[in-house]
């Protein structure tokens, strides 16, 4: 008899987001006299530099927007005022366009929270200064990253669009919209953005060459910029570009292992504003599950590698703010729950059963599918780990199914291994079709997949597709 499962487990509840917010503040917030600021690390207590301070204030505003309490609002006021007292209202001393862009984002978002017109004025004055100083016709246009005029970079141009659109939305001045469109038009045609793959490269050098890269920060900022322009213009090109790059991110990073806040914020915005939650919320949920599972529990913080546990010792604030953002921009979702017990698992596409190859009982035994014969190597005990997570233990071996080598890659084999609490042996369920369920590994965000149709087809992990070779029926043995 097949087991009927029910969607009952909340994923990314507000309690988790609140714990991450509080943990970040406990680790990195300092209040000293009239000053409130964020420091570099748990042990390195220097005040974070200009753009880092602004970048992290932005992440804390993400948390305010999910849970807008008076205490959080006051913290934004205190952080922003201390930032302006330290850095002054005129940032022309800073030669980096991206630094100014991120400070503009933080301060204009603080205006949206508080309504303090001083914040809007400061953001507007410095945005206009940065645009006028940074834009010229060398390389056909675009903003210089730094006033040494070596590169026109993603990390300067896209945050200037994001902050420019915030200014347009809060002032109604079309100058900001038009200049943001101007920046985007140059960027899209510059060769930095690949209009076929969605890859956002690093920069265009002053000799006309491209600095190639595939980092998540640039992709996320571009998605945010394009989605912001689409929201305010309705021009489908912006939406198509944002979707193309979001799809690239989802394909490349099943679970993030580098700076993720820009991607999380950009993809969440794209999904929220364009009825694309069905497409992108599963990816956001996978990130939320991974980072929460791999957090450091003394502070409830995690660094940027969400595929592995965050170690003790020194951790830096700029590497930990992404956890705050992902847990606060991802809406709470529900995932299916399974009664614990012993089962055989039948693959939907061929009806064959999950099987320890050759009846093996040792570490690194491969898994395949085979006609059910009733042996203990085809019987599996489902163990609940709480919070909607599970492990699957072989009755014959006592070992758990495990992604070999803690891999995050497609095609990594799924094998038997001693259970050690790693995310490569923990999974949760999605329900692509009534009565059949996919197992999504925490460490990779990828599904247990049957790589073939016949007996002996191996079990690998692959990006979730909802296809029948990733769907399993739980049947009493």
Coordinates of C-alpha atoms in Angstrom, one line a residue:
X1 CA 0.0 0.0 0.0
X2 CA 1.4 3.4 -1.0
X3 CA 1.8 6.0 1.7
X4 CA -0.2 9.3 1.5
X5 CA 1.8 12.3 2.5
X6 CA 0.5 15.7 3.8
X7 CA 2.0 19.2 3.4
X8 CA 2.5 20.2 7.0
X9 CA 6.1 21.4 7.6
X10 CA 6.7 25.1 7.4
X11 CA 10.0 26.0 5.8
X12 CA 11.8 29.3 6.6
X13 CA 9.3 30.3 9.3
X14 CA 9.6 33.8 10.7
X15 CA 11.3 32.3 13.8
X16 CA 14.3 31.2 11.8
X17 CA 14.6 34.6 10.1
X18 CA 14.4 36.4 13.5
X19 CA 17.0 34.1 14.9
X20 CA 19.4 34.8 12.1
X21 CA 18.8 38.6 12.5
X22 CA 19.4 38.5 16.2
X23 CA 22.4 36.2 15.9
X24 CA 24.0 38.6 13.3
X25 CA 23.5 41.5 15.7
X26 CA 24.9 39.6 18.7
X27 CA 28.0 38.8 16.7
X28 CA 28.7 42.0 14.9
X29 CA 26.7 45.0 16.2
X30 CA 28.4 47.6 18.5
X31 CA 26.8 50.5 20.4
X32 CA 29.3 52.9 21.8
X33 CA 28.2 56.3 23.1
X34 CA 26.2 57.9 20.4
X35 CA 27.6 55.6 17.7
X36 CA 25.9 52.4 16.4
X37 CA 27.9 50.4 13.8
X38 CA 28.8 47.0 12.5
X39 CA 32.3 45.5 12.9
X40 CA 34.4 43.4 10.6
X41 CA 34.3 40.1 12.6
X42 CA 33.5 38.3 15.8
X43 CA 37.1 38.9 16.9
X44 CA 38.2 41.7 14.6
X45 CA 36.2 44.6 16.1
X46 CA 37.2 47.3 13.7
X47 CA 34.3 49.3 12.3
X48 CA 33.4 48.0 8.9
X49 CA 34.5 50.2 6.0
X50 CA 32.2 52.6 4.1
X51 CA 30.7 50.3 1.5
X52 CA 30.6 47.2 3.8
X53 CA 28.7 49.2 6.4
X54 CA 26.2 50.3 3.8
X55 CA 26.0 46.8 2.3
X56 CA 25.1 45.3 5.7
X57 CA 22.7 48.0 6.6
X58 CA 20.8 47.0 3.4
X59 CA 20.7 43.4 4.6
X60 CA 19.2 44.5 8.0
X61 CA 16.6 46.5 6.1
X62 CA 15.6 43.2 4.3
X63 CA 14.9 41.9 7.8
X64 CA 12.9 45.0 8.8
X65 CA 10.7 44.6 5.7
X66 CA 9.8 41.0 6.7
X67 CA 9.2 41.9 10.4
X68 CA 8.8 45.7 10.7
X69 CA 9.1 46.3 14.5
X70 CA 9.7 49.6 16.2
X71 CA 13.0 48.3 17.6
X72 CA 14.2 47.3 14.1
X73 CA 13.2 50.7 12.7
X74 CA 15.1 52.5 15.4
X75 CA 18.2 50.4 14.7
X76 CA 18.1 51.5 11.0
X77 CA 17.9 55.1 12.1
X78 CA 20.8 54.7 14.5
X79 CA 22.9 52.8 12.0
X80 CA 22.2 55.3 9.2
X81 CA 22.8 58.4 11.4
X82 CA 26.1 56.9 12.6
X83 CA 27.1 56.1 9.1
X84 CA 26.4 59.7 7.9
X85 CA 28.2 61.1 11.0
X86 CA 31.3 59.0 10.2
X87 CA 31.3 59.3 6.4
X88 CA 29.8 62.8 6.1
X89 CA 26.9 63.8 3.8
X90 CA 29.3 64.4 0.8
X91 CA 31.0 61.3 -0.5
X92 CA 33.0 62.9 -3.2
X93 CA 36.2 61.9 -1.3
X94 CA 35.5 58.3 -2.2
X95 CA 36.9 57.4 -5.7
X96 CA 34.8 54.2 -6.0
X97 CA 31.5 54.4 -7.9
X98 CA 30.3 51.1 -6.5
X99 CA 30.9 52.3 -2.9
X100 CA 28.8 55.3 -3.5
X101 CA 26.1 53.2 -5.2
X102 CA 25.8 50.9 -2.2
X103 CA 25.7 53.7 0.2
X104 CA 22.9 55.3 -1.9
X105 CA 21.0 52.1 -1.8
X106 CA 21.3 51.8 2.0
X107 CA 20.4 55.5 2.7
X108 CA 17.4 55.6 0.2
X109 CA 16.1 52.4 1.6
X110 CA 16.4 53.9 5.1
X111 CA 14.3 56.8 3.8
X112 CA 11.7 54.4 2.7
X113 CA 11.6 52.9 6.2
X114 CA 11.7 56.1 8.2
X115 CA 10.4 58.9 5.9
X116 CA 13.4 61.1 7.0
X117 CA 13.8 63.5 4.0
X118 CA 17.5 64.1 4.9
X119 CA 18.3 60.5 3.8
X120 CA 16.6 61.0 0.5
X121 CA 18.5 64.3 -0.1
X122 CA 21.9 62.7 0.8
X123 CA 21.2 59.7 -1.5
X124 CA 20.1 62.0 -4.4
X125 CA 23.0 64.4 -4.1
X126 CA 25.6 61.6 -4.0
X127 CA 24.0 59.6 -6.8
X128 CA 24.0 62.6 -9.1
X129 CA 27.6 63.3 -8.2
X130 CA 28.7 59.7 -8.9
X131 CA 26.9 59.6 -12.2
X132 CA 28.3 62.9 -13.4
X133 CA 31.8 62.0 -12.3
X134 CA 31.8 58.4 -13.5
X135 CA 30.0 58.6 -16.9
X136 CA 31.8 59.4 -20.1
X137 CA 31.9 58.2 -23.7
X138 CA 35.1 56.2 -23.4
X139 CA 34.1 52.6 -24.4
X140 CA 30.9 54.0 -25.7
X141 CA 29.6 55.1 -22.3
X142 CA 29.1 53.5 -18.9
X143 CA 30.4 54.3 -15.5
X144 CA 34.0 53.9 -14.3
X145 CA 34.4 51.6 -11.3
X146 CA 37.1 53.8 -9.9
X147 CA 38.5 57.1 -10.9
X148 CA 41.7 55.5 -12.0
X149 CA 39.6 54.7 -15.0
X150 CA 40.8 51.2 -15.5
X151 CA 37.5 49.3 -15.8
X152 CA 33.8 49.9 -16.3
X153 CA 32.4 47.2 -14.1
X154 CA 29.3 45.3 -13.3
X155 CA 29.7 46.0 -9.6
X156 CA 29.5 49.8 -10.3
X157 CA 26.9 50.0 -13.1
X158 CA 24.2 47.7 -11.8
X159 CA 24.0 49.0 -8.2
X160 CA 23.8 52.5 -9.7
X161 CA 20.7 51.4 -11.6
X162 CA 19.2 49.9 -8.5
X163 CA 19.8 53.0 -6.5
X164 CA 18.7 55.2 -9.4
X165 CA 15.3 53.4 -9.6
X166 CA 14.8 53.7 -5.8
X167 CA 15.4 57.5 -6.3
X168 CA 12.9 57.6 -9.1
X169 CA 10.3 55.7 -7.1
X170 CA 10.7 58.0 -4.1
X171 CA 11.1 61.4 -5.9
X172 CA 9.1 61.0 -9.1
X173 CA 12.0 62.6 -10.9
X174 CA 12.2 61.0 -14.4
X175 CA 15.9 62.0 -14.6
X176 CA 16.8 59.0 -12.4
X177 CA 14.8 56.6 -14.5
X178 CA 16.2 58.0 -17.8
X179 CA 19.8 57.8 -16.6
X180 CA 19.2 54.3 -15.2
X181 CA 17.9 53.2 -18.6
X182 CA 21.0 54.9 -20.2
X183 CA 23.4 52.9 -17.9
X184 CA 21.5 49.7 -18.7
X185 CA 21.5 50.2 -22.4
X186 CA 25.3 50.7 -22.4
X187 CA 25.8 47.7 -20.1
X188 CA 23.7 45.4 -22.1
X189 CA 25.5 46.2 -25.4
X190 CA 29.0 46.5 -23.9
X191 CA 29.9 42.8 -24.1
X192 CA 29.9 42.4 -20.3
X193 CA 26.4 40.8 -20.4
X194 CA 25.9 37.7 -22.4
X195 CA 22.5 38.0 -23.9
X196 CA 22.5 34.3 -24.8
X197 CA 23.5 32.6 -21.6
X198 CA 22.6 35.3 -19.0
X199 CA 26.1 35.3 -17.6
X200 CA 27.1 38.7 -16.2
X201 CA 30.9 39.1 -16.5
X202 CA 33.1 41.3 -14.4
X203 CA 34.0 44.4 -16.4
X204 CA 35.2 46.1 -19.6
X205 CA 38.8 47.2 -19.4
X206 CA 39.9 50.6 -20.8
X207 CA 41.7 48.8 -23.6
X208 CA 38.3 47.3 -24.7
X209 CA 38.8 43.7 -23.4
X210 CA 36.3 41.9 -21.2
X211 CA 37.1 40.6 -17.8
X212 CA 35.2 37.3 -17.7
X213 CA 33.7 35.8 -14.6
X214 CA 30.5 34.0 -13.4
X215 CA 30.2 35.3 -9.9
X216 CA 26.9 35.5 -8.1
X217 CA 27.2 39.0 -6.9
X218 CA 27.2 40.5 -10.4
X219 CA 24.4 38.2 -11.5
X220 CA 22.2 39.1 -8.6
X221 CA 22.8 42.9 -8.9
X222 CA 21.9 42.6 -12.6
X223 CA 18.7 40.7 -11.9
X224 CA 17.7 43.4 -9.4
X225 CA 18.5 46.2 -11.8
X226 CA 16.6 44.6 -14.8
X227 CA 13.6 43.7 -12.6
X228 CA 13.5 47.3 -11.2
X229 CA 13.5 48.8 -14.7
X230 CA 10.8 46.4 -15.8
X231 CA 8.6 47.3 -12.9
X232 CA 8.8 51.0 -13.8
X233 CA 8.7 50.8 -17.6
X234 CA 6.9 47.6 -18.6
X235 CA 9.5 47.0 -21.3
X236 CA 9.6 43.2 -21.7
X237 CA 13.3 43.2 -22.6
X238 CA 14.2 44.0 -19.0
X239 CA 12.0 41.1 -17.7
X240 CA 13.4 38.7 -20.3
X241 CA 17.0 39.6 -19.3
X242 CA 16.3 39.2 -15.6
X243 CA 14.7 35.8 -16.2
X244 CA 17.6 34.7 -18.4
X245 CA 20.2 35.5 -15.7
X246 CA 18.0 34.1 -12.8
X247 CA 17.8 30.9 -14.8
X248 CA 21.5 30.8 -15.1
X249 CA 21.9 31.3 -11.4
X250 CA 19.4 28.5 -10.5
X251 CA 21.1 26.2 -12.9
X252 CA 24.7 26.9 -11.7
X253 CA 24.2 27.1 -8.0
X254 CA 21.9 24.3 -6.7
X255 CA 23.0 25.6 -3.3
X256 CA 25.1 28.7 -3.0
X257 CA 28.8 28.5 -2.0
X258 CA 29.7 32.1 -2.5
X259 CA 28.2 35.5 -1.7
X260 CA 24.5 35.1 -2.0
X261 CA 22.7 38.2 -0.8
X262 CA 22.5 40.0 -4.1
X263 CA 21.2 36.9 -5.9
X264 CA 18.7 36.2 -3.1
X265 CA 17.4 39.8 -3.1
X266 CA 17.3 40.0 -6.9
X267 CA 15.6 36.6 -7.5
X268 CA 13.1 37.2 -4.7
X269 CA 12.2 40.6 -6.2
X270 CA 11.8 39.1 -9.7
X271 CA 9.6 36.3 -8.4
X272 CA 7.5 38.5 -6.1
X273 CA 6.7 41.3 -8.6
X274 CA 6.1 39.1 -11.6
X275 CA 4.1 36.1 -10.4
X276 CA 7.1 33.9 -10.8
X277 CA 7.0 32.3 -7.3
X278 CA 6.2 28.9 -8.7
X279 CA 9.4 29.1 -10.8
X280 CA 11.9 30.6 -8.3
X281 CA 10.5 30.1 -4.7
X282 CA 11.7 26.4 -4.7
X283 CA 15.3 27.6 -5.4
X284 CA 15.0 30.2 -2.6
X285 CA 13.6 27.6 -0.3
X286 CA 16.5 25.2 -1.1
X287 CA 18.9 28.0 -0.1
X288 CA 17.0 28.7 3.1
X289 CA 17.0 25.1 4.2
X290 CA 20.8 24.7 3.4
X291 CA 21.9 27.8 5.3
X292 CA 19.8 27.1 8.3
X293 CA 21.0 23.5 8.5
X294 CA 24.6 24.5 8.2
X295 CA 24.5 27.5 10.5
X296 CA 26.7 27.9 13.5
X297 CA 24.3 27.5 16.3
X298 CA 26.1 29.5 19.0
X299 CA 25.3 32.7 17.1
X300 CA 22.9 31.4 14.5
X301 CA 25.2 32.7 11.8
X302 CA 26.5 31.2 8.6
X303 CA 29.2 32.1 6.1
X304 CA 28.8 32.1 2.4
X305 CA 29.4 28.3 1.9
X306 CA 25.9 26.9 2.5
X307 CA 26.9 23.4 1.4
X308 CA 29.0 22.8 4.5
X309 CA 28.7 23.6 8.2
X310 CA 30.1 27.0 9.2
X311 CA 33.0 26.4 11.6
X312 CA 33.8 27.9 14.9
X313 CA 36.4 30.6 15.3
X314 CA 36.6 33.9 13.5
X315 CA 33.8 34.7 11.1
X316 CA 33.4 38.0 9.2
X317 CA 30.3 40.0 9.1
X318 CA 30.4 40.6 5.3
X319 CA 30.4 36.8 4.8
X320 CA 27.5 36.3 7.2
X321 CA 25.0 39.0 6.1
X322 CA 23.8 36.8 3.2
X323 CA 22.0 34.4 5.7
X324 CA 20.0 37.4 7.0
X325 CA 19.0 38.4 3.5
X326 CA 18.0 34.9 2.2
X327 CA 15.9 34.1 5.3
X328 CA 14.1 37.4 5.1
X329 CA 13.4 37.7 1.4
X330 CA 12.1 34.1 1.1
X331 CA 8.4 33.7 1.9
X332 CA 7.5 30.9 4.3
X333 CA 6.6 27.8 2.4
X334 CA 5.3 24.3 3.2
X335 CA 6.9 21.0 2.3
X336 CA 5.4 17.6 2.6
X337 CA 5.8 15.3 5.6
X338 CA 6.2 11.6 5.6
X339 CA 5.3 9.1 8.3
X340 CA 8.5 7.5 9.6
X341 CA 8.7 3.7 9.1
X342 CA 10.2 1.1 6.8
X343 CA 9.4 1.2 3.1
X344 CA 10.4 0.1 -0.4
X345 CA 10.7 3.0 -2.8
X346 CA 9.5 2.6 -6.3
X347 CA 10.7 4.8 -9.1
X348 CA 7.7 6.2 -11.0
X349 CA 9.1 6.0 -14.5
X350 CA 9.8 2.3 -14.5
X351 CA 8.3 0.8 -11.3
X352 CA 11.6 -0.6 -10.1
X353 CA 12.7 -0.4 -6.5
X354 CA 15.6 1.5 -4.8
X355 CA 18.3 -1.1 -4.3
X356 CA 21.8 -1.4 -2.7
X357 CA 23.9 -2.7 -5.6
X358 CA 24.6 -6.4 -5.2
X359 CA 23.1 -6.4 -1.7
X360 CA 26.1 -4.4 -0.5
X361 CA 26.4 -3.3 3.1
X362 CA 29.6 -1.3 3.2
X363 CA 30.4 2.4 2.8
X364 CA 30.4 3.6 -0.8
X365 CA 28.1 0.9 -2.0
X366 CA 26.3 2.3 -5.1
X367 CA 22.5 2.5 -5.3
X368 CA 20.5 1.5 -8.3
X369 CA 16.9 0.3 -9.1
X370 CA 15.9 -3.3 -9.5
X371 CA 12.8 -5.5 -9.5
X372 CA 11.6 -5.9 -5.9
X373 CA 12.6 -9.2 -4.3
X374 CA 11.9 -8.5 -0.7
X375 CA 15.5 -8.5 0.5
X376 CA 16.7 -6.1 3.2
X377 CA 18.9 -4.4 0.7
X378 CA 15.6 -3.0 -0.9
X379 CA 14.0 -2.0 2.4
X380 CA 14.6 1.4 3.8
X381 CA 13.8 3.0 7.2
X382 CA 12.8 6.7 7.0
X383 CA 14.1 8.6 10.0
X384 CA 12.8 12.1 10.8
X385 CA 15.4 14.7 11.7
X386 CA 12.9 17.4 12.6
X387 CA 12.0 20.6 10.7
X388 CA 10.9 18.6 7.6
X389 CA 14.3 16.9 7.1
X390 CA 14.9 13.2 6.9
X391 CA 17.5 10.5 6.3
X392 CA 17.0 7.1 4.7
X393 CA 18.7 4.1 6.3
X394 CA 19.2 0.8 4.7
X395 CA 17.6 -2.1 6.7
X396 CA 20.3 -4.5 5.5
X397 CA 23.3 -2.2 6.1
X398 CA 22.4 0.3 8.7
X399 CA 24.0 2.9 6.4
X400 CA 22.3 6.0 5.1
X401 CA 21.9 7.2 1.5
X402 CA 24.5 9.9 0.9
X403 CA 25.7 12.1 -1.9
X404 CA 29.3 11.0 -2.5
X405 CA 32.0 13.4 -1.5
X406 CA 29.4 16.0 -0.4
X407 CA 29.3 17.1 -4.0
X408 CA 27.1 19.9 -5.2
X409 CA 27.4 18.8 -8.9
X410 CA 25.0 17.1 -11.2
X411 CA 25.8 13.4 -11.8
X412 CA 27.3 12.9 -8.4
X413 CA 26.6 9.3 -7.3
X414 CA 24.3 8.5 -4.4
X415 CA 25.8 5.8 -2.2
X416 CA 25.6 4.2 1.2
X417 CA 27.6 5.7 4.0
X418 CA 27.7 6.0 7.8
X419 CA 25.5 8.8 8.9
X420 CA 27.5 11.7 10.2
X421 CA 24.9 14.5 10.2
X422 CA 26.1 16.1 7.0
X423 CA 23.7 17.8 4.6
X424 CA 24.7 15.3 1.9
X425 CA 22.7 12.6 3.8
X426 CA 19.8 14.8 4.8
X427 CA 16.9 15.6 2.4
X428 CA 13.4 17.0 2.3
X429 CA 10.5 16.1 0.1
X430 CA 8.7 17.9 -2.6
X431 CA 5.5 16.7 -4.1
X432 CA 5.5 16.9 -7.9
X433 CA 2.5 14.6 -8.4
X434 CA -0.1 13.0 -6.1
X435 CA 1.3 9.9 -4.5
X436 CA 4.9 10.4 -5.7
X437 CA 7.6 12.6 -4.1
X438 CA 11.1 13.9 -4.9
X439 CA 13.9 13.7 -2.4
X440 CA 16.0 17.0 -2.4
X441 CA 19.4 16.8 -0.7
X442 CA 20.1 19.7 1.7
X443 CA 23.8 20.1 0.7
X444 CA 23.2 20.5 -3.0
X445 CA 19.5 21.3 -3.6
X446 CA 19.5 18.5 -6.1
X447 CA 17.2 15.5 -6.4
X448 CA 17.7 11.7 -6.2
X449 CA 17.5 10.8 -9.8
X450 CA 17.4 7.4 -11.7
X451 CA 19.9 7.7 -14.5
X452 CA 18.2 5.2 -16.9
X453 CA 15.1 3.1 -17.4
X454 CA 16.2 -0.5 -17.0
X455 CA 17.3 -2.7 -14.1
X456 CA 20.6 -1.6 -12.7
X457 CA 20.2 2.1 -13.6
X458 CA 22.3 4.0 -11.0
X459 CA 21.0 6.7 -8.6
X460 CA 22.7 10.0 -9.1
X461 CA 21.8 13.6 -8.0
X462 CA 20.5 16.0 -10.6
X463 CA 18.9 19.4 -10.6
X464 CA 15.2 19.1 -9.7
X465 CA 13.1 18.8 -12.9
X466 CA 9.9 17.2 -11.7
X467 CA 10.4 14.4 -14.2
X468 CA 9.2 10.9 -13.4
X469 CA 12.7 9.5 -12.9
X470 CA 13.0 11.8 -9.8
X471 CA 9.6 10.7 -8.4
X472 CA 9.3 8.0 -5.8
X473 CA 6.4 6.1 -4.3
X474 CA 6.7 4.9 -0.7
X475 CA 5.2 1.5 -0.3
X476 CA 4.9 -0.8 2.7
X477 CA 7.3 -3.7 2.1

